[in-house]
Coordinates of C-alpha atoms and ligand atoms in Angstrom, one line a residue:
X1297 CA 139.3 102.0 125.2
X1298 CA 139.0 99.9 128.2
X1299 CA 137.7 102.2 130.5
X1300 CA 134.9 103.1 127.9
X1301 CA 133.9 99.5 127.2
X1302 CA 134.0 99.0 131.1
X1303 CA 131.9 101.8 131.5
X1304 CA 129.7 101.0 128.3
X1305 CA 129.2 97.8 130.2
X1306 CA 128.2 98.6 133.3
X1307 CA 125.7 101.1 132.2
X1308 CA 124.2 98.6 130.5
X1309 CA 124.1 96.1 133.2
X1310 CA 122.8 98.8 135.7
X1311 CA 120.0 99.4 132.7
X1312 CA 118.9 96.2 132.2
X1313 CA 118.2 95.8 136.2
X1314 CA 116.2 98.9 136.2
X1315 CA 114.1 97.9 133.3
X1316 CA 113.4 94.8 134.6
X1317 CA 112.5 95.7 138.3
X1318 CA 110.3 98.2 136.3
X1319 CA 108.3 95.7 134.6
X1320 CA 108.1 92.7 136.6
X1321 CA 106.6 95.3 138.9
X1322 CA 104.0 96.5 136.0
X1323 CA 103.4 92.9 135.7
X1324 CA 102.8 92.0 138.6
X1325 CA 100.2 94.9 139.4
X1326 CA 96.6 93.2 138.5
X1327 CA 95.3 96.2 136.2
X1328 CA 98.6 97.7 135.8
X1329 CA 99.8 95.0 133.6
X1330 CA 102.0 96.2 130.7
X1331 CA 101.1 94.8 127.1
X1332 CA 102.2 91.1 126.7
X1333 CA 105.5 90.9 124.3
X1334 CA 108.2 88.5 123.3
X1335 CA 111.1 87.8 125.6
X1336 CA 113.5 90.8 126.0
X1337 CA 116.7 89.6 126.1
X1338 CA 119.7 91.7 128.4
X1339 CA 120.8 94.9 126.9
X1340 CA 119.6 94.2 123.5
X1341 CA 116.2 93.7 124.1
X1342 CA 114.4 92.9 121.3
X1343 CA 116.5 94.5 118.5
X1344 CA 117.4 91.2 116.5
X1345 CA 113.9 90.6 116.0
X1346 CA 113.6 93.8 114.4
X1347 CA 114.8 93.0 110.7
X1348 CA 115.5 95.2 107.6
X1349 CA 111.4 95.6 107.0
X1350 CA 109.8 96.3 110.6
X1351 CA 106.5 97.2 109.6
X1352 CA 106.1 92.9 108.7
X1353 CA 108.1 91.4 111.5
X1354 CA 106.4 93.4 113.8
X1355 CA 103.0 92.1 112.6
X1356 CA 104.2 88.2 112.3
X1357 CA 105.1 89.0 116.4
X1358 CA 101.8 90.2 117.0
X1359 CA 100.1 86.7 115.8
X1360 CA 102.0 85.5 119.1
X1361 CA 101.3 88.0 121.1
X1362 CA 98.4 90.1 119.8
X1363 CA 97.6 93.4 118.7
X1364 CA 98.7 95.4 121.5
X1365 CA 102.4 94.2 122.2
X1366 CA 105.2 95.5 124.1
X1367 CA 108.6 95.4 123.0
X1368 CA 112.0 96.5 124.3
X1369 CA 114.2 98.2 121.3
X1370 CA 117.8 98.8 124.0
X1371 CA 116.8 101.0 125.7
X1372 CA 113.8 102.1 124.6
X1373 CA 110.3 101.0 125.3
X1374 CA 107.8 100.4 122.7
X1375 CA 104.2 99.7 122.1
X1376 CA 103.4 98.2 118.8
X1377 CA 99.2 98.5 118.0
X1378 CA 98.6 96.3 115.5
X1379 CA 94.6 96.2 115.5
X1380 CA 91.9 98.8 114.4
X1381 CA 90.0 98.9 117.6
X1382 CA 93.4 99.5 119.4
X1383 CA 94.0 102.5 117.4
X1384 CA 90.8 103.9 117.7
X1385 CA 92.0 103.9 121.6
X1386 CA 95.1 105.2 120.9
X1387 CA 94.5 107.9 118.3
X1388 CA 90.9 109.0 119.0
X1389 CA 89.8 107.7 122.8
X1390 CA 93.3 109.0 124.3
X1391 CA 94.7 111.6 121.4
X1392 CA 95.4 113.6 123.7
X1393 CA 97.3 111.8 125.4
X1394 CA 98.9 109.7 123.2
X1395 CA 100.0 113.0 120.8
X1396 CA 103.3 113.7 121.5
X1397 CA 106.4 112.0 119.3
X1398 CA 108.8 109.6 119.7
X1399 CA 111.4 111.5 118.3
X1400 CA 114.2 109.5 116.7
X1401 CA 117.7 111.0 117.9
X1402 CA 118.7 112.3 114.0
X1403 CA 115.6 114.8 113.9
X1404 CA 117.4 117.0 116.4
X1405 CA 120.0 117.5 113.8
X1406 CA 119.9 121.3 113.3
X1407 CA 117.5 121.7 116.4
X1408 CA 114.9 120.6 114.2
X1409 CA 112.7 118.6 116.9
X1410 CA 112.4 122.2 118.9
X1411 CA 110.8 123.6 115.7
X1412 CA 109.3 121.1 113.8
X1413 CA 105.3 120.7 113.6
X1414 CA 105.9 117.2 113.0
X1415 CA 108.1 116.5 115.6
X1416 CA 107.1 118.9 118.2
X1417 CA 104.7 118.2 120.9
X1418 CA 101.2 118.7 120.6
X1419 CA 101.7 122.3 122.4
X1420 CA 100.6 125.6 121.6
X1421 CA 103.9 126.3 119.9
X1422 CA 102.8 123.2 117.1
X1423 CA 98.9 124.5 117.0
X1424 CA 100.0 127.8 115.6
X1425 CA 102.7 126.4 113.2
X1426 CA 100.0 124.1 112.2
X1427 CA 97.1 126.5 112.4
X1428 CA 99.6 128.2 109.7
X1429 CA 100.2 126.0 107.3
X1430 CA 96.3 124.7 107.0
X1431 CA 95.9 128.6 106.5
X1432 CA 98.1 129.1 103.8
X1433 CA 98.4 126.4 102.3
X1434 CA 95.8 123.3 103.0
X1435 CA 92.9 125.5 103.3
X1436 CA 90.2 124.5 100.3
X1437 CA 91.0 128.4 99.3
X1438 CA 94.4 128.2 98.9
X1439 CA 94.0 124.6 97.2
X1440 CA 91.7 126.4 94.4
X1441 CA 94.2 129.1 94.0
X1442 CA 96.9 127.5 92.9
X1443 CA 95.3 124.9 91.6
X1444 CA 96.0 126.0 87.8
X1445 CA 99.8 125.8 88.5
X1446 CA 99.2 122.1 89.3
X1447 CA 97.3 121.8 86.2
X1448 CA 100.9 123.3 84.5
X1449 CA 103.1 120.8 86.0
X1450 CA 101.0 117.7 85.0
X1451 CA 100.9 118.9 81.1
X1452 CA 104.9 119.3 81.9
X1453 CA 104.3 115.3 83.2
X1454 CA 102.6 114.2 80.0
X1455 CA 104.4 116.2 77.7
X1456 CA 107.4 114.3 79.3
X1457 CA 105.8 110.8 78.3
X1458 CA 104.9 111.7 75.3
X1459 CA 108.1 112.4 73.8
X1460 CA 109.2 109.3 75.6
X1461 CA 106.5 107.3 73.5
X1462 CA 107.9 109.0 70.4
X1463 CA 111.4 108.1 71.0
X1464 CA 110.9 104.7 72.3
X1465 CA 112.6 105.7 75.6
X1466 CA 111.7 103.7 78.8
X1467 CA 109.9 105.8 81.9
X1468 CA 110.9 105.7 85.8
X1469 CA 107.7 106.3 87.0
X1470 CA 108.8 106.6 90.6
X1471 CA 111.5 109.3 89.2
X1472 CA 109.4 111.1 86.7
X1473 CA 106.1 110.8 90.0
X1474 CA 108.9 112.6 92.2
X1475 CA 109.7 115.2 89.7
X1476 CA 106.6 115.6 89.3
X1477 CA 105.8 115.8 93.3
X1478 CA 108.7 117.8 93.7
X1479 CA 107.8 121.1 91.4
X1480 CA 104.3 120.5 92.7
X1481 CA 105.7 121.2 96.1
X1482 CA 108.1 123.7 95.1
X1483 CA 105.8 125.4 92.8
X1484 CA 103.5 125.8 95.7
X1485 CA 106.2 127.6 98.6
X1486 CA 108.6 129.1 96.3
X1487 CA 107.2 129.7 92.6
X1488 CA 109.9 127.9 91.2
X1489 CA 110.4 124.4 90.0
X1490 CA 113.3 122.5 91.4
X1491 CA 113.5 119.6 88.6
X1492 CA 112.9 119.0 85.6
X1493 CA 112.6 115.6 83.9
X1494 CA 115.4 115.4 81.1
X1495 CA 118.2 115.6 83.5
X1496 CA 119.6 114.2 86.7
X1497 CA 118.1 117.4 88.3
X1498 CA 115.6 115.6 90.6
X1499 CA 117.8 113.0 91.7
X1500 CA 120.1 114.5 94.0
X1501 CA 116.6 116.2 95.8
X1502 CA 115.4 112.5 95.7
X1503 CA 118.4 110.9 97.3
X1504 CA 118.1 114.1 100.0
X1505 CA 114.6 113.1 100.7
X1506 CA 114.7 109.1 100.8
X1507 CA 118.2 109.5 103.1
X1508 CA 116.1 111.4 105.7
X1509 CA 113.6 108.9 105.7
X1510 CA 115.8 106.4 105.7
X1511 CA 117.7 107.7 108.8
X1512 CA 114.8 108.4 110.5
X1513 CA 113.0 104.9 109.9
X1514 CA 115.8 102.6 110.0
X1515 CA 117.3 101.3 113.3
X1516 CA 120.1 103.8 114.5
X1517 CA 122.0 102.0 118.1
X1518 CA 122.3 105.7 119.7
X1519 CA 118.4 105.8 119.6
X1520 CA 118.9 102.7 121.9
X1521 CA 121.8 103.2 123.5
X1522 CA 122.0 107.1 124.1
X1523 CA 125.4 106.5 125.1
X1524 CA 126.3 106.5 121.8
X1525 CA 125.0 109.5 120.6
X1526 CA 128.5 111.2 120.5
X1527 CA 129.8 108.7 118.6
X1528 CA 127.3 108.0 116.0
X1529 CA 128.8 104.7 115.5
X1530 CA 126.6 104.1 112.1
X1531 CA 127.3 107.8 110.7
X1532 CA 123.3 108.9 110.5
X1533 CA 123.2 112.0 112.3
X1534 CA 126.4 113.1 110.2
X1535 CA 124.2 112.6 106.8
X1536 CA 121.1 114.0 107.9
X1537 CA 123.1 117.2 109.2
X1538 CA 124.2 117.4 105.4
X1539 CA 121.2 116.9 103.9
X1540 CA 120.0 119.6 106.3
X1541 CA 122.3 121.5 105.5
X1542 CA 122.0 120.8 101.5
X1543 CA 118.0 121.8 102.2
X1544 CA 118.7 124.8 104.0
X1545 CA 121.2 126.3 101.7
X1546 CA 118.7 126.2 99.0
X1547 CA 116.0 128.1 101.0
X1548 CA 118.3 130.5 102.5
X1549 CA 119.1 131.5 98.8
X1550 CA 115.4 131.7 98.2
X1551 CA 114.5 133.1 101.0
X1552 CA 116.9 135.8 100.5
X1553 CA 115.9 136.5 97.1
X1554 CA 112.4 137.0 97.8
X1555 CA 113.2 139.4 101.0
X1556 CA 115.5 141.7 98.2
X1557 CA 112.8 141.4 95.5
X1558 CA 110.1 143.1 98.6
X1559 CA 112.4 145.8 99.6
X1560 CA 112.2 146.9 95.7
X1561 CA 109.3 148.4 95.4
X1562 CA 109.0 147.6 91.3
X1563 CA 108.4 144.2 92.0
X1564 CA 104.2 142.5 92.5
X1565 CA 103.9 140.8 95.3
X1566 CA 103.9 136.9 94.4
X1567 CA 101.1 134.2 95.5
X1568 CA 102.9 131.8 97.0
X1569 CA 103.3 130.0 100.5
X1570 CA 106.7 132.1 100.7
X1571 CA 105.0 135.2 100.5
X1572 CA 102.5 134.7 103.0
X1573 CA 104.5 133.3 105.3
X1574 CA 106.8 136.3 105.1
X1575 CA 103.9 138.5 105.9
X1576 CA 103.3 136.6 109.2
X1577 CA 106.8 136.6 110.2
X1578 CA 106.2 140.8 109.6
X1579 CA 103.7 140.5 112.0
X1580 CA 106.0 139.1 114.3
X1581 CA 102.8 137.5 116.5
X1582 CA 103.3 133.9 117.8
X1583 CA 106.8 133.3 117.6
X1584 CA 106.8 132.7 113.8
X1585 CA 110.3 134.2 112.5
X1586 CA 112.5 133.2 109.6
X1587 CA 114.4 129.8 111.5
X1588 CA 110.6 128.1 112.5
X1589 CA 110.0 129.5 108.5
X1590 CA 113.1 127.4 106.9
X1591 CA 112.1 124.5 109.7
X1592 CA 108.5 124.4 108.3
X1593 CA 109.7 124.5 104.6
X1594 CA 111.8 121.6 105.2
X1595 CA 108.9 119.4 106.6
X1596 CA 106.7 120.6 104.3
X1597 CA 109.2 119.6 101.0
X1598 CA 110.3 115.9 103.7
X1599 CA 106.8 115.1 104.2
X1600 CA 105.1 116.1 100.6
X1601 CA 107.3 114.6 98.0
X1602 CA 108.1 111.0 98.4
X1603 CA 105.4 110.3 100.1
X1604 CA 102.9 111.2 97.0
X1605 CA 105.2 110.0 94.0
X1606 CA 105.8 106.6 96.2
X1607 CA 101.8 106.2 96.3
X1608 CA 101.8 106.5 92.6
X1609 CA 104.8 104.8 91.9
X1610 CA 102.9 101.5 93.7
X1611 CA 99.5 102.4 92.0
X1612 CA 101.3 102.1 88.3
X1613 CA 102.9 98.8 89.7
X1614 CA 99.7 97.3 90.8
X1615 CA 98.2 98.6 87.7
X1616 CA 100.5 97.1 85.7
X1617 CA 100.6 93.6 87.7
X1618 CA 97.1 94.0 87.0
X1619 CA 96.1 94.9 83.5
X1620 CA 92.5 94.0 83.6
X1621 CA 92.0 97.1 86.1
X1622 CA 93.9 99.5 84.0
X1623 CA 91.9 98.7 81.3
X1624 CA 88.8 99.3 83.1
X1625 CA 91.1 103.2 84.6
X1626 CA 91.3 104.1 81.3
X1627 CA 87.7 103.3 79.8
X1628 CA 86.9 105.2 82.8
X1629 CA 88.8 107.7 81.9
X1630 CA 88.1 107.8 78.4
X1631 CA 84.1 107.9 79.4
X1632 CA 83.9 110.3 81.9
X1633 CA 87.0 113.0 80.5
X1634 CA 86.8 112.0 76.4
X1635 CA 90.0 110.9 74.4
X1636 CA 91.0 114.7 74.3
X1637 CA 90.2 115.9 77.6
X1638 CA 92.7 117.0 80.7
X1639 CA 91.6 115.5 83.8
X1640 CA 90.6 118.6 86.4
X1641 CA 90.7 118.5 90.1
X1642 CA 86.6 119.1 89.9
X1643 CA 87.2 115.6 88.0
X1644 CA 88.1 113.5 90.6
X1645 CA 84.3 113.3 92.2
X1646 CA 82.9 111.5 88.9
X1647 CA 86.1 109.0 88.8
X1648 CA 84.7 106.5 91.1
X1649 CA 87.0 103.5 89.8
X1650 CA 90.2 105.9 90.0
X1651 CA 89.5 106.7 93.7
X1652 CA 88.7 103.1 94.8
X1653 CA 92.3 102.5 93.1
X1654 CA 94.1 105.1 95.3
X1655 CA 92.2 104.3 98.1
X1656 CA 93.3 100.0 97.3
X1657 CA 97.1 101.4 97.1
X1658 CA 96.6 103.3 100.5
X1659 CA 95.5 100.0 101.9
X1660 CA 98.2 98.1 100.6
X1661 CA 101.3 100.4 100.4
X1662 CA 100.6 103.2 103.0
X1663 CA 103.4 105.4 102.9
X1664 CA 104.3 105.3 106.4
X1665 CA 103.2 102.5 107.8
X1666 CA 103.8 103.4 111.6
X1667 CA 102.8 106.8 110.7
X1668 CA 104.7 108.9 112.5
X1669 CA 105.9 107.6 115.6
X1670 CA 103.8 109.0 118.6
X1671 CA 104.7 108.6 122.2
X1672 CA 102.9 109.0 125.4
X1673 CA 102.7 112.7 127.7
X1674 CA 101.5 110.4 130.8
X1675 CA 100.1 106.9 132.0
X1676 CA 97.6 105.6 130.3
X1677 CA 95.2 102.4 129.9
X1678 CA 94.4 100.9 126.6
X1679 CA 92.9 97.8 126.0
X1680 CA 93.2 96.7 130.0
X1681 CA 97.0 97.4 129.8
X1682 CA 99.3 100.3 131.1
X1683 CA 101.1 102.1 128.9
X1684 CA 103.7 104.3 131.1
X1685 CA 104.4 107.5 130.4
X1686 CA 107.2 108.6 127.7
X1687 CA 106.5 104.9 125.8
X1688 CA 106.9 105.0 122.0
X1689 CA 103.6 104.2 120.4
X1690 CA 103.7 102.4 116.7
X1691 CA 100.4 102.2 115.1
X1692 CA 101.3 99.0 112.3
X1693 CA 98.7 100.9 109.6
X1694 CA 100.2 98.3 107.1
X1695 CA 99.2 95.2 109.4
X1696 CA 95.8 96.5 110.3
X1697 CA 95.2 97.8 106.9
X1698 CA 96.3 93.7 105.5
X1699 CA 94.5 92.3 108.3
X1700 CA 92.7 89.0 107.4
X1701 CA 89.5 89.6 109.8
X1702 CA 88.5 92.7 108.0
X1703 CA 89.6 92.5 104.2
X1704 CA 88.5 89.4 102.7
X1705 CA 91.7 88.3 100.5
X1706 CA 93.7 91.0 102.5
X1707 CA 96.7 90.0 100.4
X1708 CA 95.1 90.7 96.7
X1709 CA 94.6 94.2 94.9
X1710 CA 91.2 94.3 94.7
X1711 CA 89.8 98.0 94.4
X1712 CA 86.2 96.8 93.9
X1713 CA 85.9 95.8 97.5
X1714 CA 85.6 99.9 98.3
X1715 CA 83.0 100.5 95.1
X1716 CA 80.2 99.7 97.9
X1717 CA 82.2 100.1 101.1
X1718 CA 81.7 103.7 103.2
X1719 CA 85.2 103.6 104.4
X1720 CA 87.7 106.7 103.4
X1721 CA 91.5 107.5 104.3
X1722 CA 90.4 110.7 106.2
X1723 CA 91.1 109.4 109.4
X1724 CA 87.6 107.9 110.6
X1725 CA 87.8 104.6 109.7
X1726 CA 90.7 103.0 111.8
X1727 CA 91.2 99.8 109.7
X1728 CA 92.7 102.0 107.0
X1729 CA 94.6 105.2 108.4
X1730 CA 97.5 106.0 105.7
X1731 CA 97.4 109.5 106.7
X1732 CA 96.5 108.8 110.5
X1733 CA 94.0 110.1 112.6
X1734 CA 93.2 112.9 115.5
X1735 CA 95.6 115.8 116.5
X1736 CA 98.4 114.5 114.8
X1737 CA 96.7 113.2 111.5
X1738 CA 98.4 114.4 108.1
X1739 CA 97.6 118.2 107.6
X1740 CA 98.6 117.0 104.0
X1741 CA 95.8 115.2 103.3
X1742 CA 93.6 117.5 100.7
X1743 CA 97.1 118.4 98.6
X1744 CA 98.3 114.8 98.6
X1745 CA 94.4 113.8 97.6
X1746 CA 94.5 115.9 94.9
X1747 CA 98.2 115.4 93.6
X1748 CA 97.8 111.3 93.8
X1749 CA 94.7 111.0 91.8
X1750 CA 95.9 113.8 89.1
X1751 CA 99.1 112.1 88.6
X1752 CA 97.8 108.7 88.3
X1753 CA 95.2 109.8 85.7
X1754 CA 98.1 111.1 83.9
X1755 CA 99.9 108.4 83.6
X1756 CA 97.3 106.1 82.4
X1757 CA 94.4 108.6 80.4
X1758 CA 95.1 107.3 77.3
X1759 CA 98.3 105.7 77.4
X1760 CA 99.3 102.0 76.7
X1761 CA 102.5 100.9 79.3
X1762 CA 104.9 97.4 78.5
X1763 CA 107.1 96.6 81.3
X1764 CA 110.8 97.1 80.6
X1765 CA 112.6 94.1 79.9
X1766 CA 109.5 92.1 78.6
X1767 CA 109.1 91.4 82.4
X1768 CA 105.4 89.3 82.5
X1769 CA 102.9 91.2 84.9
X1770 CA 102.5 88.7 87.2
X1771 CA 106.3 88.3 87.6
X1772 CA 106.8 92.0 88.3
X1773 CA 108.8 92.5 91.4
X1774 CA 107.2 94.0 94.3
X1775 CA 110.0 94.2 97.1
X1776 CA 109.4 96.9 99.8
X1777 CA 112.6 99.0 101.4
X1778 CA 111.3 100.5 104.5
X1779 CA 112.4 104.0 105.8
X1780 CA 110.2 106.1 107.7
X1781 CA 108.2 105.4 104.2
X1782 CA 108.3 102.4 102.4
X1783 CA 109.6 103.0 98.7
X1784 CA 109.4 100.1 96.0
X1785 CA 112.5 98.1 96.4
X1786 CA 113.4 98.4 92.3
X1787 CA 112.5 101.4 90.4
X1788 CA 109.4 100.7 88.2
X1789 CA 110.4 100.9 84.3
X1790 CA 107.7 100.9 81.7
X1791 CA 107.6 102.2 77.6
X1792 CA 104.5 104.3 77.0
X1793 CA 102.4 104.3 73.5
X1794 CA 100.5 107.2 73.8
X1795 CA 97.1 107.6 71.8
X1796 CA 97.1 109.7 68.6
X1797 CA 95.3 112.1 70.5
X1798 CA 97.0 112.9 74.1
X1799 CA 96.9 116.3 73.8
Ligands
HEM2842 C1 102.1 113.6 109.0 C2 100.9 110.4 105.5 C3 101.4 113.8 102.1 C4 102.8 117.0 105.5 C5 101.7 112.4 108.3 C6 101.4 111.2 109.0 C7 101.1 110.3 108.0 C8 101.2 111.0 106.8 C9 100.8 108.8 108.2 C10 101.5 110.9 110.5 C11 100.2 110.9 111.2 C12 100.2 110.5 112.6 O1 101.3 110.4 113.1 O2 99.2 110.2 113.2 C13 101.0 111.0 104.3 C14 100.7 110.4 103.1 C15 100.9 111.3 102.1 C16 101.2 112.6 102.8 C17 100.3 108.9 102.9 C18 100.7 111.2 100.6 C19 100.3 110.2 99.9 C20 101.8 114.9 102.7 C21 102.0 116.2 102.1 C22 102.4 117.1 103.0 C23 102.4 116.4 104.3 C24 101.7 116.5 100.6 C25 102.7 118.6 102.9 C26 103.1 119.2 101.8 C27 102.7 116.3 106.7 C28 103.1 116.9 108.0 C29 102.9 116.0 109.0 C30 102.4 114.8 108.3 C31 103.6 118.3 108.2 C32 103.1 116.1 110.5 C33 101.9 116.6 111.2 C34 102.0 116.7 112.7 O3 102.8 115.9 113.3 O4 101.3 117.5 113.3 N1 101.5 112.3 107.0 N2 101.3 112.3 104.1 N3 102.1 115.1 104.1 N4 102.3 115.0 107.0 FE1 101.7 113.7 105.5

């Protein structure tokens, strides 16, 4: 044990001398400055300045030190962006440059950073996985296809709060958004729902997807101290390999299934993701076989499910904190669809006050609010400063999207400020970029559009909600707890009256 501590130290020490010869030097250089930052203390750097919810202490630091701010994490140096014009530089003026990923140490569980489109490098390998997906699944076309089965599992949704209404049972919103989410998703790769809302059924996918967000957000010491990476002192890479390996058992059964069901020849073919994916792994062209297949399913089901029910889960609690704008929702609603009517994708375009919503609870809950984290291929200069090569780049989304210079009462939900305001999420306005912007943006974004707004409406077209516990709405509790994604601290529990006529 001695001999490892000794030898833990003096890598360390030998570290710490090499980081700081490194940047005095980049100091000292005239243009070559590196981004101003608080102190970074020996070894640790500035890792007890992190706290449990980054995404804010990150942006207090930045009132010290501005928007463009370096910061030492062990030993791993960061840039934290916490301004709009900033990120335009870094996800627009140097994209290219600025497009590969820090990748955080549990994503190479299972290998998955060699075959992952969100954690591979912008290279030729990730355009084609990309190029594939926006093919088969994001394209407009494919989005119309299937867009009846989504129309399925959001009667499913409101048949679900209906019979709560009748019975005078109490709705998890985040659960019942996720279960929702989840067969969405499911529905769309595999045909099959995962969940269904009357049993535990969704839970044990949930905890699955929140765990690998939470490993990947939250600070892990190997990603600091790569030294430790054998031992996994805090036991992350250990989950994530079983909730890997949880996630891959089920599409390996799947998978498997589907490739006996096409040897038959009695069977039609089906019109899912699964299918046509299949067919290009047939084809055998660009390196697409079964293992990037199962990688891409996993990102797809990680990156599609918490990420929508969590935007809806804070829309119903802003709603609710708010009941003067739910009102207003629903006569929306009630104008535009009728008492009876189902809300349509072809809908969404003549629900101005349900858009401005979603687009408020992008602004003030985006799901990830460093995005993903991206990390530069070489040198670069932003904003007068040098950013070296292989530097972690977080773009704080949440701080810029809060920031007091550009929202007038940053703090308050206010969707009204976007009735007369040109500025969308679609990655061209860089004081609000939930979904991010350039190479790297969301490929998501048209399927998550369309899921948010359709789930909200169901929730509120004609349905009354009192918070659980006779909770006042101004005393509802709004605590974040920050993964990779930032979920609502405690679930959000409401009782639904329905209207005589839901149908
Ligand atoms: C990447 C947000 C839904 C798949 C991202 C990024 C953000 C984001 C911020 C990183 C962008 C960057 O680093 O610059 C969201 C939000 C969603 C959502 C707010 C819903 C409200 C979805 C859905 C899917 C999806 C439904 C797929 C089913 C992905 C993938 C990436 C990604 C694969 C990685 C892309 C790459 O690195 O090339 N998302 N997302 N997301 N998202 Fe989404």
């Amino acid at each position: 044990i001695i001999t490892i501590l000794s030898s833990l130290a003096f890598y360390f020490l030998i570290f710490w001398l090499c980081n700081y010869v490194i940047i005095s030097k980049l100091r000292s250089r005239g243009s070559g400055k590196v981004p101003p930052g608080p102190y970074q203390f020996p070894i640790i750097g500035n890792l007890h300045q992190i706290g449990s919810k980054p995404h804010r202490s990150y942006a207090k630091l930045s009132e010290i030190y501005g928007p463009i701010m370096s910061v030492r994490l062990g030993t791993k140096q960061t840039v934290v962006v916490s301004s709009a014009e900033i990120a335009r530089e870094v996800l627009q003026k140097n994209d290219q440059i600025c497009s590969s990923r820090g990748i955080p140490i549990v994503m190479h569980s299972f290998n998955h950073h060699n075959v992952s489109m969100v954690w591979l490098p912008a290279s030729t390998r990730w355009r084609n996985i990309r190029k594939m997906s926006k093919e088969h699944i994001f394209s407009t076309h494919s989005l119309d296809v299937s867009q009846a089965l989504r129309q399925e599992k959001l009667k499913e949704l409101r048949d679900y709060v209906k019979s709560c209404s009748s019975s005078g049972k109490t709705v998890d919103i985040g659960e019942a958004a996720f279960t929702t989410s989840l067969n969405l998703i499911s529905r769309t790769l595999f045909s099959v729902d995962f969940a269904n809302y009357d049993t535990n059924s969704s839970q044990e996918l949930r905890d699955i997807v929140w765990g690998v967000m939470k490993n990947i957000g939250t600070p892990n010491v190997s990603d600091y101290f790569p030294v430790l990476q054998p031992i996994d002192p805090q036991g992350v890479m250990r989950s994530t390999n079983s909730y890997f390996q949880r996630l891959f058992d089920i599409f390996d059964g799947l998978i498997n299934e589907r490739l006996l069901i096409r040897g038959g020849s009695s069977e039609t073919k089906k019109n899912d993701v699964l299918e046509a994916l299949l067919d290009e792994n047939m084809k055998n062209e660009s390196n697409f076989n079964i293992n990037v297949l199962k990688h891409m399913l996993l990102d797809l089901f990680i990156a599609g499910t918490d990420t929508t029910s969590g935007t809806v889960e804070w829309a119903m609690a802003e709603l609710l904190r708010n009941p003067e704008k739910l009102l207003t929702a629903k006569e929306e609603l009630k104008r535009v669809i009728g008492e009876n009517g189902v809300v349509q994708e072809s809908d969404i375009s003549r629900l101005p006050y349900l858009q401005v919503i979603v687009k408020e609870t992008f602004r003030l809950h985006p799901a990830a609010p460093f995005l993903v984290p991206h990390k530069t291929n070489e040198d670069v200069q932003i904003s007068g400063y040098t950013i070296p090569k292989d530097t972690e780049i977080l773009v704080n989304a949440w701080a810029i999207a809060r920031d007091e210079g550009t929202w007038e009462q940053a703090e308050i939900f206010k969707p009204e400020r976007f009735l007369e305001s040109e500025i969308d999420v679609k990655g061209n306005h860089f004081e609000l970029t939930p979904f991010g912007a350039g190479r790297r943006m969301c490929p998501g974004l048209p399927l998550a559009y369309r899921m948010v707004h359709l789930m909200l409406a169901s929730f509120i077209h004609n349905i009354d909600w009192k918070l659980e516990g006779e909770i006042r709405p101004q005393d509802l509790d709004m605590d974040e707890l920050f993964g990779l994604t930032v979920q609502k601290a405690l679930p959000l529990k409401a009782i639904p009256t329905c209207g005589q006529n839901t149908d």
